[in-house]
Amino acid sequence: MHVKRIRVVQDVLDANTTIARANRQDFDRAGVSVVNFMSSPGSGKTALLEKVVPLLEERLGIGVLEGDVQGQLDADRLARFHLAISQINTDPGFGGECRLDANMVRSALPSLPLEQLDLLIVENVGNLVCPAEFRIGEDVRVMVASVTEGEDKPLKYPLMFRTADLVLINKIDLLPHLDFDLKKLERALDAVHPGVQRMYVSARTGQGIPEWAEWLFALTRERIEAELIVG
Amino acid sequence: MHVKRIRVVQDVLDANTTIARANRQDFDRAGVSVVNFMSSPGSGKTALLEKVVPLLEERLGIGVLEGDVQGQLDADRLARFHLAISQINTDPGFGGECRLDANMVRSALPSLPLEQLDLLIVENVGNLVCPAEFRIGEDVRVMVASVTEGEDKPLKYPLMFRTADLVLINKIDLLPHLDFDLKKLERALDAVHPGVQRMYVSARTGQGIPEWAEWLFALTRERIEAELIVG
């Protein structure tokens, strides 16, 4: 029973890897840098996008793919920006799938003007477990950890933190009101992903958002430079 | 492919229901009331247990079953109390299972002195999607929603909120520092689960904890009264 289960899981992941690779090829062809954007529910992913997009929308063609179990609340919040937005709902799965996978992203690609985009941000379902397991064809993984969630999350959800390329430590404006030890979080981060890049940000006050915007901008420039060298 | 997937999922849920029923029978035989305790990562489940257990440990035999992807940080935090604690780690699944199921709980039962317990609290994996799909043989579901997570979570994770018997609205002490509208949360709650019982609590200040303790105590009394009538 256990062996059979592992085989089924392996098949699912193999199929996902194949489709993720096809997505990757489409993104490369269109010259789009793709961010898989992940966190717990309510860590502030959408609020951070509301802050960072205005710093980039005049310089980059930006697309957002919203992944939610149900509804399109986040897409509605982003509708006022100069963005291509598409919504994926995962609720046709039982109770709702807990993450996006490569195939869901692939199904949504025709609804996005890939050729006009430089940057595609895929806002995954709020969850610290399942989304980490499924590559979607992304260039990088950016995750948000809110200081309100406690210092121990990297130790409790290691795969998510281990596979992140950048950790945004959000709601930093609330620190004076919390019993929270930043050093403990730093130690936990380094225990599961030594030296992983991190930025302290606040979607509320805007702290750290310009630095994150430059990081995203640099991501798209790296791609263009690599294309110039190759092509 | 889609039909096949649905059938596999249905088989998994049917098997889970059967095992949950067996757990339920064991709990009934031992006279234990069981709480399936769920929330996002970092909503404060363990912190709330640290506050409520001292109000109950002299009146009730209490057990806690800790569900985590990896590690036993929460179990360690509770070790100072008069409790029976057992730990389940879900990481043998790929990347780590995102929830407890009836079989995981069943595997852990021999490690708990059920006959000596009145109340068993099962602290599920921090996640607003998957845990809602799997009954474990519980009497009630208590979920925690932290005000730091925003007002929209019931609309985005409806199954979790719809199947909760009690919603603890936690970190209420942080309200003065947040742009948070309690009325909006109330409306979202009532939209997915009209009239669901809710309590405003703070694990930090202790607000609302005595009321929750009485709710849990009453749960065990109801069982004893029902047993007296039957028996």
Short mmCIF file of C-alpha atoms in Angstrom, two decimals:
data_model
loop_
_atom_site.label_atom_id
_atom_site.label_comp_id
_atom_site.label_asym_id
_atom_site.label_seq_id
_atom_site.Cartn_x
_atom_site.Cartn_y
_atom_site.Cartn_z
CA MET A 1 0.00 0.00 0.00
CA HIS A 2 2.73 2.41 1.02
CA VAL A 3 4.95 1.48 -1.94
CA LYS A 4 2.01 1.87 -4.31
CA ARG A 5 1.27 5.28 -2.89
CA ILE A 6 4.86 6.43 -3.38
CA ARG A 7 4.72 5.26 -7.01
CA VAL A 8 1.51 7.21 -7.67
CA VAL A 9 3.06 10.30 -6.10
CA GLN A 10 6.20 9.86 -8.19
CA ASP A 11 4.12 9.58 -11.36
CA VAL A 12 2.28 12.78 -10.48
CA LEU A 13 5.55 14.64 -9.88
CA ASP A 14 7.13 13.27 -13.07
CA ALA A 15 4.14 14.43 -15.11
CA ASN A 16 4.36 17.82 -13.40
CA THR A 17 8.06 18.14 -14.23
CA THR A 18 7.37 17.42 -17.89
CA ILE A 19 4.67 20.08 -18.09
CA ALA A 20 6.77 22.56 -16.10
CA ARG A 21 9.50 22.11 -18.71
CA ALA A 22 7.01 22.89 -21.51
CA ASN A 23 5.93 26.05 -19.64
CA ARG A 24 9.59 27.00 -19.25
CA GLN A 25 10.13 26.72 -22.99
CA ASP A 26 7.12 28.94 -23.68
CA PHE A 27 8.36 31.52 -21.18
CA ASP A 28 11.84 31.45 -22.71
CA ARG A 29 10.47 31.85 -26.21
CA ALA A 30 8.42 34.87 -25.11
CA GLY A 31 11.28 36.30 -23.02
CA VAL A 32 9.32 36.35 -19.76
CA SER A 33 10.87 36.00 -16.31
CA VAL A 34 8.57 34.06 -14.01
CA VAL A 35 8.24 34.33 -10.24
CA ASN A 36 6.46 31.64 -8.22
CA PHE A 37 5.18 33.74 -5.31
CA MET A 38 4.27 31.77 -2.20
CA SER A 39 3.40 32.10 1.49
CA SER A 40 0.92 31.21 4.24
CA PRO A 41 -2.61 32.56 3.88
CA GLY A 42 -2.66 36.20 4.90
CA SER A 43 1.10 36.85 4.86
CA GLY A 44 0.56 39.79 2.57
CA LYS A 45 1.38 38.58 -0.97
CA THR A 46 -1.33 40.65 -2.66
CA ALA A 47 -0.64 43.69 -0.48
CA LEU A 48 3.04 43.48 -1.48
CA LEU A 49 2.08 43.27 -5.16
CA GLU A 50 -0.12 46.36 -4.73
CA LYS A 51 2.98 48.20 -3.51
CA VAL A 52 5.60 46.88 -5.91
CA VAL A 53 3.65 47.00 -9.18
CA PRO A 54 3.46 50.84 -9.30
CA LEU A 55 7.28 50.94 -9.12
CA LEU A 56 7.60 48.63 -12.13
CA GLU A 57 4.56 49.03 -14.37
CA GLU A 58 6.08 51.79 -16.47
CA ARG A 59 9.34 49.96 -17.00
CA LEU A 60 8.11 46.39 -17.53
CA GLY A 61 5.25 44.51 -19.09
CA ILE A 62 3.84 42.70 -16.07
CA GLY A 63 1.43 39.80 -15.84
CA VAL A 64 -0.09 38.26 -12.72
CA LEU A 65 -1.56 34.80 -12.51
CA GLU A 66 -3.74 34.51 -9.41
CA GLY A 67 -4.16 31.10 -7.81
CA ASP A 68 -6.98 30.73 -5.31
CA VAL A 69 -9.18 27.91 -4.10
CA GLN A 70 -12.23 30.03 -4.81
CA GLY A 71 -13.11 33.55 -5.92
CA GLN A 72 -11.01 36.33 -7.43
CA LEU A 73 -10.65 38.80 -4.58
CA ASP A 74 -6.92 39.27 -5.16
CA ALA A 75 -7.32 39.73 -8.91
CA ASP A 76 -9.97 42.38 -8.19
CA ARG A 77 -7.54 44.21 -5.89
CA LEU A 78 -4.94 44.33 -8.67
CA ALA A 79 -7.35 45.32 -11.45
CA ARG A 80 -6.55 49.05 -11.10
CA PHE A 81 -2.96 48.56 -12.27
CA HIS A 82 -1.50 48.36 -15.73
CA LEU A 83 -1.30 44.57 -15.67
CA ALA A 84 -2.41 41.46 -17.52
CA ILE A 85 -4.26 39.40 -14.90
CA SER A 86 -5.61 35.89 -15.12
CA GLN A 87 -7.33 33.84 -12.41
CA ILE A 88 -7.03 30.13 -11.67
CA ASN A 89 -9.50 28.59 -9.21
CA THR A 90 -8.48 25.22 -7.80
CA ASP A 91 -11.82 24.26 -6.23
CA PRO A 92 -12.90 21.68 -8.83
CA GLY A 93 -10.52 19.37 -6.94
CA PHE A 94 -12.06 17.89 -3.76
CA GLY A 95 -12.35 20.64 -1.10
CA GLY A 96 -10.05 22.63 -3.41
CA GLU A 97 -6.48 21.89 -4.45
CA CYS A 98 -3.97 23.34 -2.01
CA ARG A 99 -1.55 24.61 -4.67
CA LEU A 100 -1.03 25.40 -8.31
CA ASP A 101 0.73 22.85 -10.48
CA ALA A 102 2.39 23.10 -13.88
CA ASN A 103 -0.73 21.94 -15.70
CA MET A 104 -3.00 24.55 -14.08
CA VAL A 105 -0.52 27.25 -15.06
CA ARG A 106 -0.29 25.80 -18.56
CA SER A 107 -4.09 25.94 -18.93
CA ALA A 108 -4.03 29.63 -18.06
CA LEU A 109 -1.23 30.64 -20.45
CA PRO A 110 -3.47 31.25 -23.50
CA SER A 111 -5.29 33.93 -21.48
CA LEU A 112 -2.06 35.92 -21.01
CA PRO A 113 -0.31 38.05 -23.69
CA LEU A 114 3.07 36.39 -23.02
CA GLU A 115 4.78 38.14 -25.93
CA GLN A 116 4.05 41.52 -24.35
CA LEU A 117 5.31 40.58 -20.89
CA ASP A 118 8.73 40.87 -19.27
CA LEU A 119 7.69 39.61 -15.86
CA LEU A 120 5.01 37.12 -14.82
CA ILE A 121 4.23 36.80 -11.14
CA VAL A 122 2.29 33.69 -10.20
CA GLU A 123 0.57 34.22 -6.85
CA ASN A 124 0.18 30.68 -5.57
CA VAL A 125 -2.49 29.39 -3.14
CA GLY A 126 -1.72 30.49 0.43
CA ASN A 127 -0.05 27.41 1.88
CA LEU A 128 3.40 26.55 3.25
CA VAL A 129 3.37 22.86 2.30
CA CYS A 130 1.95 21.76 -1.07
CA PRO A 131 3.00 24.64 -3.38
CA ALA A 132 6.68 23.92 -2.64
CA GLU A 133 6.33 20.47 -4.17
CA PHE A 134 5.25 21.54 -7.64
CA ARG A 135 7.50 23.39 -10.07
CA ILE A 136 5.44 25.44 -12.54
CA GLY A 137 8.26 26.48 -14.90
CA GLU A 138 9.36 29.45 -12.80
CA ASP A 139 12.76 31.17 -12.88
CA VAL A 140 12.70 31.93 -9.19
CA ARG A 141 10.69 31.33 -6.07
CA VAL A 142 9.94 34.27 -3.82
CA MET A 143 8.25 33.56 -0.53
CA VAL A 144 6.79 35.80 2.13
CA ALA A 145 7.14 35.14 5.84
CA SER A 146 5.23 37.51 8.06
CA VAL A 147 6.73 38.34 11.45
CA THR A 148 3.28 37.77 12.96
CA GLU A 149 3.66 34.06 12.19
CA GLY A 150 6.45 33.44 14.69
CA GLU A 151 10.15 32.64 14.34
CA ASP A 152 9.87 28.88 13.94
CA LYS A 153 8.22 28.55 10.52
CA PRO A 154 11.38 27.65 8.53
CA LEU A 155 11.94 24.69 10.88
CA LYS A 156 8.34 23.54 10.57
CA TYR A 157 7.94 23.96 6.80
CA PRO A 158 11.49 23.32 5.60
CA LEU A 159 10.85 22.46 1.93
CA MET A 160 9.19 25.81 1.25
CA PHE A 161 12.04 27.80 2.81
CA ARG A 162 14.74 25.54 1.34
CA THR A 163 13.53 26.03 -2.23
CA ALA A 164 13.02 29.82 -1.98
CA ASP A 165 15.42 32.13 -3.84
CA LEU A 166 14.31 35.16 -1.86
CA VAL A 167 12.47 35.44 1.45
CA LEU A 168 10.50 38.63 2.04
CA ILE A 169 10.09 39.15 5.78
CA ASN A 170 6.89 41.14 5.85
CA LYS A 171 4.84 43.21 8.34
CA ILE A 172 8.09 44.46 9.81
CA ASP A 173 6.16 47.58 10.97
CA LEU A 174 4.43 45.39 13.59
CA LEU A 175 7.67 44.36 15.33
CA PRO A 176 7.29 46.84 18.22
CA HIS A 177 3.96 45.21 19.08
CA LEU A 178 5.07 41.57 18.93
CA ASP A 179 7.15 39.27 21.09
CA PHE A 180 9.26 38.42 18.10
CA ASP A 181 13.00 37.82 17.93
CA LEU A 182 14.40 38.56 14.45
CA LYS A 183 17.65 36.81 15.33
CA LYS A 184 15.73 33.61 16.02
CA LEU A 185 14.06 33.81 12.61
CA GLU A 186 17.44 34.47 10.95
CA ARG A 187 18.90 31.43 12.71
CA ALA A 188 15.95 29.24 11.68
CA LEU A 189 16.26 30.45 8.07
CA ASP A 190 19.99 29.70 8.00
CA ALA A 191 19.39 26.28 9.55
CA VAL A 192 17.23 25.13 6.63
CA HIS A 193 18.65 27.32 3.83
CA PRO A 194 22.02 28.78 4.79
CA GLY A 195 22.54 32.30 3.51
CA VAL A 196 19.27 32.49 1.55
CA GLN A 197 18.69 36.07 0.39
CA ARG A 198 16.19 37.97 2.55
CA MET A 199 14.64 41.43 2.60
CA TYR A 200 12.76 43.17 5.39
CA VAL A 201 9.62 44.73 4.03
CA SER A 202 6.30 46.24 5.03
CA ALA A 203 3.41 46.40 2.62
CA ARG A 204 1.83 48.89 5.01
CA THR A 205 4.64 51.46 5.29
CA GLY A 206 6.38 50.64 2.02
CA GLN A 207 9.67 49.79 3.77
CA GLY A 208 11.92 47.64 1.58
CA ILE A 209 9.61 47.74 -1.43
CA PRO A 210 11.98 49.76 -3.69
CA GLU A 211 14.73 47.18 -3.05
CA TRP A 212 12.39 44.35 -3.96
CA ALA A 213 11.31 46.22 -7.10
CA GLU A 214 14.96 46.55 -8.15
CA TRP A 215 15.49 42.84 -7.50
CA LEU A 216 12.58 42.01 -9.81
CA PHE A 217 13.78 44.48 -12.43
CA ALA A 218 17.29 42.97 -12.31
CA LEU A 219 15.75 39.53 -12.85
CA THR A 220 14.28 40.63 -16.18
CA ARG A 221 17.56 42.38 -17.17
CA GLU A 222 19.56 39.20 -16.52
CA ARG A 223 17.30 37.40 -18.95
CA ILE A 224 17.73 40.06 -21.63
CA GLU A 225 21.52 40.04 -21.23
CA ALA A 226 21.59 36.25 -21.43
CA GLU A 227 19.49 36.41 -24.62
CA LEU A 228 21.86 38.97 -26.15
CA ILE A 229 24.82 36.72 -25.47
CA VAL A 230 23.10 33.63 -26.88
CA GLY A 231 21.37 35.32 -29.78
CA MET B 1 -7.92 11.28 -16.78
CA HIS B 2 -10.08 13.69 -14.82
CA VAL B 3 -12.70 11.04 -14.03
CA LYS B 4 -9.98 8.64 -12.91
CA ARG B 5 -8.51 11.26 -10.63
CA ILE B 6 -11.89 11.90 -9.03
CA ARG B 7 -12.32 8.18 -8.42
CA VAL B 8 -8.90 7.91 -6.75
CA VAL B 9 -9.72 10.91 -4.56
CA GLN B 10 -13.09 9.40 -3.67
CA ASP B 11 -11.42 6.11 -2.69
CA VAL B 12 -8.99 7.97 -0.46
CA LEU B 13 -11.81 9.88 1.25
CA ASP B 14 -13.93 6.72 1.66
CA ALA B 15 -11.02 4.92 3.32
CA ASN B 16 -10.48 7.94 5.53
CA THR B 17 -14.14 7.98 6.59
CA THR B 18 -13.97 4.30 7.57
CA ILE B 19 -10.89 4.82 9.73
CA ALA B 20 -12.30 8.03 11.23
CA ARG B 21 -15.33 5.99 12.31
CA ALA B 22 -13.07 3.44 14.01
CA ASN B 23 -11.25 6.28 15.82
CA ARG B 24 -14.63 7.68 16.87
CA GLN B 25 -15.60 4.32 18.39
CA ASP B 26 -12.35 4.17 20.35
CA PHE B 27 -12.85 7.72 21.61
CA ASP B 28 -16.44 6.93 22.63
CA ARG B 29 -15.38 3.77 24.44
CA ALA B 30 -12.75 5.71 26.37
CA GLY B 31 -15.08 8.67 26.99
CA VAL B 32 -12.81 11.23 25.33
CA SER B 33 -14.02 14.40 23.61
CA VAL B 34 -11.86 15.19 20.61
CA VAL B 35 -11.10 18.59 19.09
CA ASN B 36 -9.61 18.90 15.61
CA PHE B 37 -7.67 22.15 16.01
CA MET B 38 -6.80 23.90 12.75
CA SER B 39 -5.50 27.15 11.26
CA SER B 40 -2.94 28.76 8.96
CA PRO B 41 0.71 28.44 9.93
CA GLY B 42 1.52 30.90 12.70
CA SER B 43 -2.06 31.79 13.66
CA GLY B 44 -1.28 30.96 17.27
CA LYS B 45 -2.66 27.45 17.87
CA THR B 46 0.16 26.38 20.19
CA ALA B 47 0.23 29.75 21.96
CA LEU B 48 -3.51 29.42 22.63
CA LEU B 49 -2.99 25.91 24.02
CA GLU B 50 -0.26 27.24 26.31
CA LYS B 51 -2.84 29.66 27.71
CA VAL B 52 -5.90 27.42 27.93
CA VAL B 53 -4.34 24.26 29.32
CA PRO B 54 -3.48 25.79 32.73
CA LEU B 55 -7.18 26.64 33.14
CA LEU B 56 -8.21 23.04 32.53
CA GLU B 57 -5.41 20.70 33.57
CA GLU B 58 -6.64 20.30 37.15
CA ARG B 59 -10.19 19.59 36.10
CA LEU B 60 -9.66 17.36 33.07
CA GLY B 61 -7.35 14.68 31.82
CA ILE B 62 -5.96 16.31 28.68
CA GLY B 63 -4.08 14.84 25.76
CA VAL B 64 -2.53 16.66 22.82
CA LEU B 65 -1.66 15.10 19.51
CA GLU B 66 0.76 17.33 17.61
CA GLY B 67 0.74 17.18 13.82
CA ASP B 68 3.71 18.74 12.05
CA VAL B 69 5.50 18.21 8.77
CA GLN B 70 8.78 18.00 10.63
CA GLY B 71 10.13 18.38 14.15
CA GLN B 72 8.41 18.62 17.53
CA LEU B 73 8.78 22.28 18.44
CA ASP B 74 5.14 22.62 19.53
CA ALA B 75 5.22 19.42 21.59
CA ASP B 76 8.34 20.76 23.34
CA ARG B 77 6.54 24.01 24.16
CA LEU B 78 3.71 22.06 25.81
CA ALA B 79 5.93 19.61 27.69
CA ARG B 80 5.84 21.68 30.90
CA PHE B 81 2.13 21.07 31.39
CA HIS B 82 0.27 18.16 32.95
CA LEU B 83 -0.57 16.60 29.61
CA ALA B 84 -0.22 13.44 27.58
CA ILE B 85 1.53 14.52 24.37
CA SER B 86 2.21 12.57 21.23
CA GLN B 87 3.84 13.78 18.01
CA ILE B 88 2.99 12.86 14.42
CA ASN B 89 5.38 13.94 11.65
CA THR B 90 3.96 13.90 8.15
CA ASP B 91 7.23 14.29 6.23
CA PRO B 92 7.55 10.68 5.03
CA GLY B 93 5.01 11.76 2.39
CA PHE B 94 6.59 13.65 -0.51
CA GLY B 95 7.66 17.12 0.65
CA GLY B 96 5.52 16.39 3.71
CA GLU B 97 1.79 15.75 3.90
CA CYS B 98 -0.15 18.97 4.33
CA ARG B 99 -2.61 17.61 6.91
CA LEU B 100 -3.36 14.82 9.34
CA ASP B 101 -5.75 12.09 8.27
CA ALA B 102 -7.69 9.47 10.23
CA ASN B 103 -5.03 6.83 9.70
CA MET B 104 -2.19 9.00 11.01
CA VAL B 105 -4.26 9.74 14.11
CA ARG B 106 -5.10 6.06 14.47
CA SER B 107 -1.41 5.13 14.33
CA ALA B 108 -0.72 7.52 17.20
CA LEU B 109 -3.55 6.35 19.49
CA PRO B 110 -1.56 3.53 21.18
CA SER B 111 0.89 6.16 22.43
CA LEU B 112 -1.88 7.99 24.33
CA PRO B 113 -3.51 6.87 27.61
CA LEU B 114 -7.04 7.30 26.20
CA GLU B 115 -8.71 5.78 29.26
CA GLN B 116 -7.25 8.54 31.44
CA LEU B 117 -8.29 11.39 29.17
CA ASP B 118 -11.41 13.53 29.04
CA LEU B 119 -10.24 15.83 26.25
CA LEU B 120 -7.94 15.19 23.31
CA ILE B 121 -6.84 18.18 21.25
CA VAL B 122 -5.38 17.32 17.87
CA GLU B 123 -3.26 20.21 16.64
CA ASN B 124 -3.33 19.74 12.89
CA VAL B 125 -0.70 20.85 10.37
CA GLY B 126 -0.87 24.63 9.80
CA ASN B 127 -2.88 24.88 6.58
CA LEU B 128 -6.27 26.30 5.55
CA VAL B 129 -6.99 23.85 2.73
CA CYS B 130 -6.14 20.16 3.14
CA PRO B 131 -6.91 19.54 6.84
CA ALA B 132 -10.55 20.50 6.27
CA GLU B 133 -10.99 17.58 3.88
CA PHE B 134 -10.11 14.81 6.30
CA ARG B 135 -12.24 13.84 9.29
CA ILE B 136 -10.14 12.22 12.00
CA GLY B 137 -12.96 11.06 14.28
CA GLU B 138 -13.31 14.40 16.05
CA ASP B 139 -16.35 15.67 17.98
CA VAL B 140 -15.77 19.25 16.98
CA ARG B 141 -13.58 21.41 14.80
CA VAL B 142 -12.10 24.53 16.29
CA MET B 143 -10.23 26.83 13.98
CA VAL B 144 -8.11 29.90 14.60
CA ALA B 145 -8.19 32.96 12.35
CA SER B 146 -5.66 35.64 13.24
CA VAL B 147 -6.63 39.24 12.58
CA THR B 148 -3.17 39.74 11.02
CA GLU B 149 -4.29 37.50 8.13
CA GLY B 150 -6.87 39.92 6.77
CA GLU B 151 -10.66 39.90 6.61
CA ASP B 152 -11.06 37.88 3.42
CA LYS B 153 -9.86 34.44 4.52
CA PRO B 154 -13.34 32.82 4.95
CA LEU B 155 -14.14 33.70 1.33
CA LYS B 156 -10.83 32.32 0.07
CA TYR B 157 -10.78 29.10 2.13
CA PRO B 158 -14.50 28.36 2.49
CA LEU B 159 -14.41 24.64 3.34
CA MET B 160 -12.29 25.21 6.43
CA PHE B 161 -14.56 27.94 7.77
CA ARG B 162 -17.75 26.12 6.73
CA THR B 163 -16.87 22.98 8.68
CA ALA B 164 -15.68 24.76 11.85
CA ASP B 165 -17.84 24.51 14.99
CA LEU B 166 -16.01 27.39 16.65
CA VAL B 167 -13.81 30.13 15.18
CA LEU B 168 -11.28 31.71 17.53
CA ILE B 169 -10.39 35.17 16.24
CA ASN B 170 -6.89 35.54 17.63
CA LYS B 171 -4.26 38.30 18.10
CA ILE B 172 -7.06 40.69 18.89
CA ASP B 173 -4.53 42.75 20.89
CA LEU B 174 -2.93 43.81 17.58
CA LEU B 175 -6.11 45.45 16.23
CA PRO B 176 -5.00 49.02 17.06
CA HIS B 177 -1.91 48.50 14.88
CA LEU B 178 -3.65 46.98 11.85
CA ASP B 179 -5.86 48.25 9.04
CA PHE B 180 -8.39 45.59 9.89
CA ASP B 181 -12.16 45.82 9.84
CA LEU B 182 -13.77 43.32 12.22
CA LYS B 183 -17.18 43.88 10.62
CA LYS B 184 -15.77 42.79 7.28
CA LEU B 185 -14.47 39.58 8.82
CA GLU B 186 -17.84 38.97 10.51
CA ARG B 187 -19.61 39.44 7.19
CA ALA B 188 -17.19 37.08 5.42
CA LEU B 189 -17.68 34.47 8.16
CA ASP B 190 -21.47 34.72 7.92
CA ALA B 191 -21.31 34.50 4.14
CA VAL B 192 -19.68 31.04 4.22
CA HIS B 193 -21.01 29.77 7.59
CA PRO B 194 -23.95 31.84 8.80
CA GLY B 195 -24.01 32.32 12.55
CA VAL B 196 -20.98 30.11 13.28
CA GLN B 197 -19.91 30.53 16.89
CA ARG B 198 -16.91 32.84 17.31
CA MET B 199 -14.79 34.13 20.19
CA TYR B 200 -12.36 37.04 20.25
CA VAL B 201 -9.15 35.96 21.91
CA SER B 202 -5.53 36.94 22.43
CA ALA B 203 -2.94 34.37 23.38
CA ARG B 204 -0.70 37.29 24.31
CA THR B 205 -2.97 39.14 26.75
CA GLY B 206 -5.18 36.21 27.72
CA GLN B 207 -8.34 37.96 26.52
CA GLY B 208 -11.15 35.47 25.85
CA ILE B 209 -9.18 32.44 27.06
CA PRO B 210 -11.40 31.73 30.12
CA GLU B 211 -14.47 31.66 27.85
CA TRP B 212 -12.77 29.21 25.52
CA ALA B 213 -11.71 27.07 28.49
CA GLU B 214 -15.35 26.91 29.64
CA TRP B 215 -16.45 25.97 26.12
CA LEU B 216 -13.98 23.06 26.13
CA PHE B 217 -15.01 22.03 29.65
CA ALA B 218 -18.69 22.07 28.63
CA LEU B 219 -17.82 19.84 25.68
CA THR B 220 -16.55 17.13 28.01
CA ARG B 221 -19.58 17.57 30.34
CA GLU B 222 -22.01 17.10 27.46
CA ARG B 223 -20.37 13.78 26.74
CA ILE B 224 -20.60 12.65 30.36
CA GLU B 225 -24.27 13.63 30.55
CA ALA B 226 -25.00 11.82 27.31
CA GLU B 227 -23.27 8.73 28.68
CA LEU B 228 -25.30 8.86 31.90
CA ILE B 229 -28.53 8.99 29.91
CA VAL B 230 -27.48 6.12 27.64
CA GLY B 231 -25.77 4.03 30.29
#
